[in-house]
């Protein structure tokens, strides 16, 4: 079932309120975070409301899904940079509790093992926030990634490099590899929330709806999660059958 909101701002209002309620109920919540255009209004709204409400974020821990191999944390296209720009620098998190894979790490293999372990040692993810690629990737788990995968290095598909080229001046600068949490790490989160907005996500949402659970469509694994929440705006829902859609109640803001 897809929860359908009128537009990205309505989704941002809803998720911001939901995250704030989670943190109030459990101040040491562990969040799995995503980057990308879809997340920008969500982080902007959350940061604004958290500031207005003087929300205490000092015990919250976050783990990001992924990072490009070869980009340093201060590279403007790195996901570390993105997170600081869109969220971490806007509100009072404890910097010691914010974790992202390091794209410049000398021993990437060792880092991957440590990253998945670290999530477990932190008590596991309470909520994993996800976007989705036009090929169905979640994190950077591209089609045909094993559903048993942990944090690992991936070669980015041509589709993903083209999609993400819009953030780079020159498309050849898009890294060819990334580090990503694995599908198993994502599936172990207590709740998963996948968000898709815009007409350009309509086809992948229809693919998700009609696809069996298959490694060729990575997001399809979420159908086996005990608490999946799939949130779309009307544009991303435009190719879905009516029986798949549940109109969302507006969140007061
Ligand atoms: C990014 C990530 C990716 C994106 C996906 C959608 O951390 O994990 O899976 O969520 O590529 O990106 P946007 O939102 O830019 O369409």
PDB file of C-alpha atoms and ligand atoms in Angstrom:
ATOM      1  CA  UNK A   1       0.000   0.000   0.000  1.00  0.00           C
ATOM      2  CA  UNK A   2       1.234   3.486  -0.876  1.00  0.00           C
ATOM      3  CA  UNK A   3       0.474   6.450   1.330  1.00  0.00           C
ATOM      4  CA  UNK A   4      -0.226   9.270  -1.134  1.00  0.00           C
ATOM      5  CA  UNK A   5       0.280  12.945  -0.292  1.00  0.00           C
ATOM      6  CA  UNK A   6      -0.524  15.851  -2.617  1.00  0.00           C
ATOM      7  CA  UNK A   7       3.072  17.041  -2.975  1.00  0.00           C
ATOM      8  CA  UNK A   8       6.622  16.840  -1.555  1.00  0.00           C
ATOM      9  CA  UNK A   9       5.943  19.587   0.991  1.00  0.00           C
ATOM     10  CA  UNK A  10       3.023  17.648   2.488  1.00  0.00           C
ATOM     11  CA  UNK A  11       5.323  14.617   2.791  1.00  0.00           C
ATOM     12  CA  UNK A  12       7.983  16.755   4.464  1.00  0.00           C
ATOM     13  CA  UNK A  13       5.441  18.077   6.974  1.00  0.00           C
ATOM     14  CA  UNK A  14       4.253  14.571   7.771  1.00  0.00           C
ATOM     15  CA  UNK A  15       7.698  13.023   8.161  1.00  0.00           C
ATOM     16  CA  UNK A  16       9.084  15.926  10.148  1.00  0.00           C
ATOM     17  CA  UNK A  17       6.234  15.555  12.660  1.00  0.00           C
ATOM     18  CA  UNK A  18       6.762  11.782  12.757  1.00  0.00           C
ATOM     19  CA  UNK A  19      10.524  12.096  13.395  1.00  0.00           C
ATOM     20  CA  UNK A  20       9.987  14.668  16.124  1.00  0.00           C
ATOM     21  CA  UNK A  21       7.428  12.411  17.836  1.00  0.00           C
ATOM     22  CA  UNK A  22       9.901   9.470  17.642  1.00  0.00           C
ATOM     23  CA  UNK A  23      12.704  11.503  19.181  1.00  0.00           C
ATOM     24  CA  UNK A  24      10.447  12.807  21.935  1.00  0.00           C
ATOM     25  CA  UNK A  25       9.371   9.238  22.742  1.00  0.00           C
ATOM     26  CA  UNK A  26      12.928   7.853  22.462  1.00  0.00           C
ATOM     27  CA  UNK A  27      15.595  10.566  22.755  1.00  0.00           C
ATOM     28  CA  UNK A  28      18.397   8.124  21.850  1.00  0.00           C
ATOM     29  CA  UNK A  29      16.746   6.997  18.609  1.00  0.00           C
ATOM     30  CA  UNK A  30      18.987   5.619  15.873  1.00  0.00           C
ATOM     31  CA  UNK A  31      18.146   6.891  12.385  1.00  0.00           C
ATOM     32  CA  UNK A  32      19.345   5.554   9.049  1.00  0.00           C
ATOM     33  CA  UNK A  33      19.493   8.504   6.655  1.00  0.00           C
ATOM     34  CA  UNK A  34      19.524   8.956   2.894  1.00  0.00           C
ATOM     35  CA  UNK A  35      20.667  11.791   0.659  1.00  0.00           C
ATOM     36  CA  UNK A  36      19.376  12.977  -2.740  1.00  0.00           C
ATOM     37  CA  UNK A  37      16.813  15.495  -3.969  1.00  0.00           C
ATOM     38  CA  UNK A  38      13.860  13.651  -2.421  1.00  0.00           C
ATOM     39  CA  UNK A  39      15.218  14.199   1.088  1.00  0.00           C
ATOM     40  CA  UNK A  40      15.905  17.921   0.787  1.00  0.00           C
ATOM     41  CA  UNK A  41      12.418  19.270   1.681  1.00  0.00           C
ATOM     42  CA  UNK A  42      12.141  16.657   4.449  1.00  0.00           C
ATOM     43  CA  UNK A  43      15.401  17.716   6.125  1.00  0.00           C
ATOM     44  CA  UNK A  44      14.597  21.413   5.626  1.00  0.00           C
ATOM     45  CA  UNK A  45      11.219  21.033   7.341  1.00  0.00           C
ATOM     46  CA  UNK A  46      12.598  18.861  10.128  1.00  0.00           C
ATOM     47  CA  UNK A  47      15.460  21.287  10.831  1.00  0.00           C
ATOM     48  CA  UNK A  48      13.052  24.217  10.906  1.00  0.00           C
ATOM     49  CA  UNK A  49      10.607  22.512  13.285  1.00  0.00           C
ATOM     50  CA  UNK A  50      13.362  21.080  15.483  1.00  0.00           C
ATOM     51  CA  UNK A  51      14.792  24.589  15.903  1.00  0.00           C
ATOM     52  CA  UNK A  52      11.373  26.146  16.572  1.00  0.00           C
ATOM     53  CA  UNK A  53      10.645  23.526  19.221  1.00  0.00           C
ATOM     54  CA  UNK A  54      14.195  23.523  20.678  1.00  0.00           C
ATOM     55  CA  UNK A  55      14.157  19.760  20.207  1.00  0.00           C
ATOM     56  CA  UNK A  56      16.958  17.992  22.076  1.00  0.00           C
ATOM     57  CA  UNK A  57      18.904  15.980  19.476  1.00  0.00           C
ATOM     58  CA  UNK A  58      21.975  15.420  21.617  1.00  0.00           C
ATOM     59  CA  UNK A  59      21.339  11.684  22.069  1.00  0.00           C
ATOM     60  CA  UNK A  60      20.222  10.886  18.531  1.00  0.00           C
ATOM     61  CA  UNK A  61      22.565   8.694  16.477  1.00  0.00           C
ATOM     62  CA  UNK A  62      22.511   8.641  12.675  1.00  0.00           C
ATOM     63  CA  UNK A  63      24.036   6.325  10.092  1.00  0.00           C
ATOM     64  CA  UNK A  64      23.974   7.358   6.454  1.00  0.00           C
ATOM     65  CA  UNK A  65      23.277   4.802   3.795  1.00  0.00           C
ATOM     66  CA  UNK A  66      26.096   5.523   1.434  1.00  0.00           C
ATOM     67  CA  UNK A  67      29.025   7.571   0.174  1.00  0.00           C
ATOM     68  CA  UNK A  68      30.965   7.855  -3.070  1.00  0.00           C
ATOM     69  CA  UNK A  69      34.357   6.143  -3.126  1.00  0.00           C
ATOM     70  CA  UNK A  70      37.125   8.663  -3.746  1.00  0.00           C
ATOM     71  CA  UNK A  71      35.332  11.805  -2.524  1.00  0.00           C
ATOM     72  CA  UNK A  72      36.603  13.405   0.682  1.00  0.00           C
ATOM     73  CA  UNK A  73      34.105  14.567   3.299  1.00  0.00           C
ATOM     74  CA  UNK A  74      34.605  18.200   2.274  1.00  0.00           C
ATOM     75  CA  UNK A  75      34.020  17.547  -1.454  1.00  0.00           C
ATOM     76  CA  UNK A  76      30.839  19.479  -2.394  1.00  0.00           C
ATOM     77  CA  UNK A  77      29.337  16.382  -4.085  1.00  0.00           C
ATOM     78  CA  UNK A  78      30.119  14.002  -1.228  1.00  0.00           C
ATOM     79  CA  UNK A  79      27.219  12.784   0.823  1.00  0.00           C
ATOM     80  CA  UNK A  80      29.005  13.911   3.964  1.00  0.00           C
ATOM     81  CA  UNK A  81      28.975  17.476   2.603  1.00  0.00           C
ATOM     82  CA  UNK A  82      25.310  17.110   1.592  1.00  0.00           C
ATOM     83  CA  UNK A  83      24.305  16.001   5.100  1.00  0.00           C
ATOM     84  CA  UNK A  84      26.064  18.930   6.732  1.00  0.00           C
ATOM     85  CA  UNK A  85      24.559  21.366   4.266  1.00  0.00           C
ATOM     86  CA  UNK A  86      20.985  20.059   4.453  1.00  0.00           C
ATOM     87  CA  UNK A  87      20.708  18.863   8.041  1.00  0.00           C
ATOM     88  CA  UNK A  88      23.639  18.487  10.418  1.00  0.00           C
ATOM     89  CA  UNK A  89      24.753  22.133  10.349  1.00  0.00           C
ATOM     90  CA  UNK A  90      21.189  23.411  10.774  1.00  0.00           C
ATOM     91  CA  UNK A  91      20.347  21.812  14.122  1.00  0.00           C
ATOM     92  CA  UNK A  92      22.082  20.681  17.288  1.00  0.00           C
ATOM     93  CA  UNK A  93      23.156  17.085  16.717  1.00  0.00           C
ATOM     94  CA  UNK A  94      26.143  15.693  18.610  1.00  0.00           C
ATOM     95  CA  UNK A  95      28.815  15.426  15.884  1.00  0.00           C
ATOM     96  CA  UNK A  96      30.211  12.293  17.616  1.00  0.00           C
ATOM     97  CA  UNK A  97      26.975  10.434  16.907  1.00  0.00           C
ATOM     98  CA  UNK A  98      26.780  11.131  13.162  1.00  0.00           C
ATOM     99  CA  UNK A  99      28.193   8.333  11.020  1.00  0.00           C
ATOM    100  CA  UNK A 100      28.786   8.114   7.279  1.00  0.00           C
ATOM    101  CA  UNK A 101      31.034   5.789   5.324  1.00  0.00           C
ATOM    102  CA  UNK A 102      34.375   7.456   4.543  1.00  0.00           C
ATOM    103  CA  UNK A 103      34.939   7.609   0.794  1.00  0.00           C
ATOM    104  CA  UNK A 104      38.662   8.162   1.266  1.00  0.00           C
ATOM    105  CA  UNK A 105      39.295   5.393   3.804  1.00  0.00           C
ATOM    106  CA  UNK A 106      42.535   3.475   3.080  1.00  0.00           C
ATOM    107  CA  UNK A 107      41.075   0.088   4.054  1.00  0.00           C
ATOM    108  CA  UNK A 108      37.584   0.197   2.586  1.00  0.00           C
ATOM    109  CA  UNK A 109      36.931  -3.502   3.138  1.00  0.00           C
ATOM    110  CA  UNK A 110      37.642  -3.256   6.844  1.00  0.00           C
ATOM    111  CA  UNK A 111      35.540  -0.093   7.047  1.00  0.00           C
ATOM    112  CA  UNK A 112      32.570  -1.864   5.464  1.00  0.00           C
ATOM    113  CA  UNK A 113      32.678  -4.653   8.041  1.00  0.00           C
ATOM    114  CA  UNK A 114      33.000  -2.151  10.876  1.00  0.00           C
ATOM    115  CA  UNK A 115      30.094  -0.036   9.589  1.00  0.00           C
ATOM    116  CA  UNK A 116      27.518  -2.841   9.703  1.00  0.00           C
ATOM    117  CA  UNK A 117      28.870  -3.959  13.075  1.00  0.00           C
ATOM    118  CA  UNK A 118      28.697  -0.423  14.407  1.00  0.00           C
ATOM    119  CA  UNK A 119      25.006  -0.178  13.506  1.00  0.00           C
ATOM    120  CA  UNK A 120      24.309  -3.362  15.456  1.00  0.00           C
ATOM    121  CA  UNK A 121      26.378  -2.164  18.444  1.00  0.00           C
ATOM    122  CA  UNK A 122      24.380   1.082  18.478  1.00  0.00           C
ATOM    123  CA  UNK A 123      21.272  -1.057  19.035  1.00  0.00           C
ATOM    124  CA  UNK A 124      20.181  -1.258  15.395  1.00  0.00           C
ATOM    125  CA  UNK A 125      18.293   1.280  13.329  1.00  0.00           C
ATOM    126  CA  UNK A 126      14.938   2.419  14.707  1.00  0.00           C
ATOM    127  CA  UNK A 127      13.975   4.007  11.391  1.00  0.00           C
ATOM    128  CA  UNK A 128      15.637   3.738   8.000  1.00  0.00           C
ATOM    129  CA  UNK A 129      14.728   6.506   5.588  1.00  0.00           C
ATOM    130  CA  UNK A 130      15.107   5.580   1.911  1.00  0.00           C
ATOM    131  CA  UNK A 131      14.823   7.176  -1.497  1.00  0.00           C
ATOM    132  CA  UNK A 132      14.683   5.010  -4.591  1.00  0.00           C
ATOM    133  CA  UNK A 133      16.652   5.102  -7.820  1.00  0.00           C
ATOM    134  CA  UNK A 134      14.905   4.946 -11.189  1.00  0.00           C
ATOM    135  CA  UNK A 135      16.278   1.380 -11.472  1.00  0.00           C
ATOM    136  CA  UNK A 136      14.868   0.405  -8.068  1.00  0.00           C
ATOM    137  CA  UNK A 137      18.082   0.791  -6.091  1.00  0.00           C
ATOM    138  CA  UNK A 138      17.894   1.480  -2.363  1.00  0.00           C
ATOM    139  CA  UNK A 139      21.016   2.954  -0.827  1.00  0.00           C
ATOM    140  CA  UNK A 140      23.394   2.171  -3.669  1.00  0.00           C
ATOM    141  CA  UNK A 141      22.275  -1.441  -3.833  1.00  0.00           C
ATOM    142  CA  UNK A 142      21.925  -1.719  -7.567  1.00  0.00           C
ATOM    143  CA  UNK A 143      19.794  -4.368  -9.340  1.00  0.00           C
ATOM    144  CA  UNK A 144      21.026  -7.913  -8.658  1.00  0.00           C
ATOM    145  CA  UNK A 145      22.713  -7.046  -5.352  1.00  0.00           C
ATOM    146  CA  UNK A 146      22.317  -9.994  -2.987  1.00  0.00           C
ATOM    147  CA  UNK A 147      19.497  -9.614  -0.471  1.00  0.00           C
ATOM    148  CA  UNK A 148      22.007 -11.000   2.085  1.00  0.00           C
ATOM    149  CA  UNK A 149      24.457  -8.145   1.604  1.00  0.00           C
ATOM    150  CA  UNK A 150      26.037  -6.075   4.377  1.00  0.00           C
ATOM    151  CA  UNK A 151      27.891  -2.796   3.888  1.00  0.00           C
ATOM    152  CA  UNK A 152      29.966  -3.188   0.742  1.00  0.00           C
ATOM    153  CA  UNK A 153      31.558  -1.436  -2.210  1.00  0.00           C
ATOM    154  CA  UNK A 154      29.482  -1.275  -5.385  1.00  0.00           C
ATOM    155  CA  UNK A 155      30.194  -0.358  -8.964  1.00  0.00           C
ATOM    156  CA  UNK A 156      27.562   2.237  -9.894  1.00  0.00           C
ATOM    157  CA  UNK A 157      25.378   1.360 -12.856  1.00  0.00           C
ATOM    158  CA  UNK A 158      25.392   3.582 -15.923  1.00  0.00           C
ATOM    159  CA  UNK A 159      21.736   4.472 -15.143  1.00  0.00           C
ATOM    160  CA  UNK A 160      22.650   5.722 -11.658  1.00  0.00           C
ATOM    161  CA  UNK A 161      25.712   7.644 -12.926  1.00  0.00           C
ATOM    162  CA  UNK A 162      23.517   9.366 -15.526  1.00  0.00           C
ATOM    163  CA  UNK A 163      20.794  10.142 -12.941  1.00  0.00           C
ATOM    164  CA  UNK A 164      23.314  11.527 -10.436  1.00  0.00           C
ATOM    165  CA  UNK A 165      25.299  13.387 -13.091  1.00  0.00           C
ATOM    166  CA  UNK A 166      22.944  16.340 -12.557  1.00  0.00           C
ATOM    167  CA  UNK A 167      24.774  17.141  -9.310  1.00  0.00           C
ATOM    168  CA  UNK A 168      28.194  17.299 -11.008  1.00  0.00           C
ATOM    169  CA  UNK A 169      29.546  19.923 -13.405  1.00  0.00           C
ATOM    170  CA  UNK A 170      30.836  17.258 -15.740  1.00  0.00           C
ATOM    171  CA  UNK A 171      29.135  13.855 -15.925  1.00  0.00           C
ATOM    172  CA  UNK A 172      32.535  12.140 -16.216  1.00  0.00           C
ATOM    173  CA  UNK A 173      33.255  13.319 -12.665  1.00  0.00           C
ATOM    174  CA  UNK A 174      30.536  11.028 -11.218  1.00  0.00           C
ATOM    175  CA  UNK A 175      32.453   8.395  -9.244  1.00  0.00           C
ATOM    176  CA  UNK A 176      32.239   4.843 -10.534  1.00  0.00           C
ATOM    177  CA  UNK A 177      32.049   3.254  -7.083  1.00  0.00           C
ATOM    178  CA  UNK A 178      30.280   3.834  -3.793  1.00  0.00           C
ATOM    179  CA  UNK A 179      30.092   2.312  -0.324  1.00  0.00           C
ATOM    180  CA  UNK A 180      26.592   1.347   0.686  1.00  0.00           C
ATOM    181  CA  UNK A 181      24.847  -0.276   3.600  1.00  0.00           C
ATOM    182  CA  UNK A 182      23.687  -3.702   2.470  1.00  0.00           C
ATOM    183  CA  UNK A 183      20.131  -4.897   1.971  1.00  0.00           C
ATOM    184  CA  UNK A 184      20.319  -6.950   5.158  1.00  0.00           C
ATOM    185  CA  UNK A 185      21.385  -3.897   7.188  1.00  0.00           C
ATOM    186  CA  UNK A 186      18.392  -1.991   5.785  1.00  0.00           C
ATOM    187  CA  UNK A 187      15.979  -4.872   6.400  1.00  0.00           C
ATOM    188  CA  UNK A 188      17.065  -5.126  10.051  1.00  0.00           C
ATOM    189  CA  UNK A 189      15.788  -1.599  10.741  1.00  0.00           C
ATOM    190  CA  UNK A 190      12.696  -1.691  12.939  1.00  0.00           C
ATOM    191  CA  UNK A 191      10.850   0.568  10.504  1.00  0.00           C
ATOM    192  CA  UNK A 192      11.651   1.478   6.920  1.00  0.00           C
ATOM    193  CA  UNK A 193      10.238   4.523   5.171  1.00  0.00           C
ATOM    194  CA  UNK A 194      10.717   4.804   1.423  1.00  0.00           C
ATOM    195  CA  UNK A 195       9.847   8.134  -0.201  1.00  0.00           C
ATOM    196  CA  UNK A 196       9.409   8.802  -3.917  1.00  0.00           C
ATOM    197  CA  UNK A 197       8.296  12.112  -5.391  1.00  0.00           C
ATOM    198  CA  UNK A 198       7.834  13.508  -8.875  1.00  0.00           C
ATOM    199  CA  UNK A 199       6.692  12.210 -12.209  1.00  0.00           C
ATOM    200  CA  UNK A 200      10.142  10.756 -12.907  1.00  0.00           C
ATOM    201  CA  UNK A 201       9.553   8.259 -10.057  1.00  0.00           C
ATOM    202  CA  UNK A 202       6.131   7.109 -11.327  1.00  0.00           C
ATOM    203  CA  UNK A 203       7.553   4.256 -13.422  1.00  0.00           C
ATOM    204  CA  UNK A 204       9.753   2.854 -10.653  1.00  0.00           C
ATOM    205  CA  UNK A 205       6.821   2.956  -8.215  1.00  0.00           C
ATOM    206  CA  UNK A 206       4.690   1.035 -10.720  1.00  0.00           C
ATOM    207  CA  UNK A 207       7.606  -1.418 -11.154  1.00  0.00           C
ATOM    208  CA  UNK A 208       7.724  -1.797  -7.363  1.00  0.00           C
ATOM    209  CA  UNK A 209       3.992  -2.509  -7.183  1.00  0.00           C
ATOM    210  CA  UNK A 210       3.933  -5.073  -9.965  1.00  0.00           C
ATOM    211  CA  UNK A 211       7.337  -6.700  -9.294  1.00  0.00           C
ATOM    212  CA  UNK A 212       7.656  -9.930  -7.353  1.00  0.00           C
ATOM    213  CA  UNK A 213      10.274  -9.832  -4.585  1.00  0.00           C
ATOM    214  CA  UNK A 214      13.386 -10.120  -6.711  1.00  0.00           C
ATOM    215  CA  UNK A 215      17.026  -9.055  -6.560  1.00  0.00           C
ATOM    216  CA  UNK A 216      16.553  -7.519  -9.993  1.00  0.00           C
ATOM    217  CA  UNK A 217      14.341  -4.877  -8.293  1.00  0.00           C
ATOM    218  CA  UNK A 218      16.161  -4.145  -5.003  1.00  0.00           C
ATOM    219  CA  UNK A 219      13.343  -2.076  -3.425  1.00  0.00           C
ATOM    220  CA  UNK A 220      10.976  -5.048  -3.812  1.00  0.00           C
ATOM    221  CA  UNK A 221      12.562  -6.638  -0.711  1.00  0.00           C
ATOM    222  CA  UNK A 222      10.695  -4.047   1.381  1.00  0.00           C
ATOM    223  CA  UNK A 223       7.519  -6.052   0.704  1.00  0.00           C
ATOM    224  CA  UNK A 224       8.959  -8.569   3.177  1.00  0.00           C
ATOM    225  CA  UNK A 225       9.678  -5.985   5.877  1.00  0.00           C
ATOM    226  CA  UNK A 226       7.311  -6.155   8.877  1.00  0.00           C
ATOM    227  CA  UNK A 227       6.887  -2.351   9.038  1.00  0.00           C
ATOM    228  CA  UNK A 228       7.359  -0.756   5.632  1.00  0.00           C
ATOM    229  CA  UNK A 229       5.934   2.659   4.892  1.00  0.00           C
ATOM    230  CA  UNK A 230       5.942   3.626   1.222  1.00  0.00           C
ATOM    231  CA  UNK A 231       5.201   7.319   0.799  1.00  0.00           C
ATOM    232  CA  UNK A 232       4.633   8.986  -2.562  1.00  0.00           C
ATOM    233  CA  UNK A 233       3.271  12.232  -3.895  1.00  0.00           C
ATOM    234  CA  UNK A 234       0.486  12.307  -6.491  1.00  0.00           C
ATOM    235  CA  UNK A 235       2.975  12.621  -9.363  1.00  0.00           C
ATOM    236  CA  UNK A 236       4.923   9.505  -8.313  1.00  0.00           C
ATOM    237  CA  UNK A 237       1.602   7.661  -7.790  1.00  0.00           C
ATOM    238  CA  UNK A 238       0.307   8.479 -11.262  1.00  0.00           C
ATOM    239  CA  UNK A 239       0.904   4.990 -12.720  1.00  0.00           C
ATOM    240  CA  UNK A 240      -0.400   3.071  -9.686  1.00  0.00           C
ATOM    241  CA  UNK A 241      -3.795   1.370  -9.591  1.00  0.00           C
ATOM    242  CA  UNK A 242      -6.317   3.017  -7.260  1.00  0.00           C
ATOM    243  CA  UNK A 243      -6.456  -0.037  -4.969  1.00  0.00           C
ATOM    244  CA  UNK A 244      -2.729   0.385  -4.224  1.00  0.00           C
ATOM    245  CA  UNK A 245      -3.164   3.936  -2.952  1.00  0.00           C
ATOM    246  CA  UNK A 246      -4.300   5.291   0.366  1.00  0.00           C
ATOM    247  CA  UNK A 247      -4.796   9.070   0.432  1.00  0.00           C
ATOM    248  CA  UNK A 248      -2.978  10.552   3.416  1.00  0.00           C
ATOM    249  CA  UNK A 249      -4.538  12.876   5.937  1.00  0.00           C
ATOM    250  CA  UNK A 250      -2.914  16.305   5.886  1.00  0.00           C
ATOM    251  CA  UNK A 251      -0.524  16.922   8.771  1.00  0.00           C
ATOM    252  CA  UNK A 252      -1.212  20.162  10.603  1.00  0.00           C
ATOM    253  CA  UNK A 253       1.837  22.371  10.369  1.00  0.00           C
TER     254      UNK A 253
HETATM  255  C1  LIG B   1      21.189   8.303  -1.446  1.00  0.00           C
HETATM  256  C2  LIG B   1      20.565   7.012  -1.747  1.00  0.00           C
HETATM  257  C3  LIG B   1      19.901   6.786  -3.065  1.00  0.00           C
HETATM  258  C4  LIG B   1      18.840   7.852  -3.373  1.00  0.00           C
HETATM  259  C5  LIG B   1      18.185   7.577  -4.716  1.00  0.00           C
HETATM  260  C6  LIG B   1      17.173   8.635  -5.069  1.00  0.00           C
HETATM  261  O1  LIG B   1      21.724   8.295  -0.148  1.00  0.00           O
HETATM  262  O2  LIG B   1      20.621   6.137  -0.945  1.00  0.00           O
HETATM  263  O3  LIG B   1      19.308   5.519  -3.058  1.00  0.00           O
HETATM  264  O4  LIG B   1      17.879   7.846  -2.360  1.00  0.00           O
HETATM  265  O5  LIG B   1      19.174   7.530  -5.705  1.00  0.00           O
HETATM  266  O6  LIG B   1      17.820   9.863  -5.243  1.00  0.00           O
HETATM  267  P1  LIG B   1      16.975  11.202  -5.486  1.00  0.00           P
HETATM  268  O7  LIG B   1      16.235  11.474  -4.235  1.00  0.00           O
HETATM  269  O8  LIG B   1      18.020  12.250  -5.772  1.00  0.00           O
HETATM  270  O9  LIG B   1      16.070  10.939  -6.642  1.00  0.00           O
END
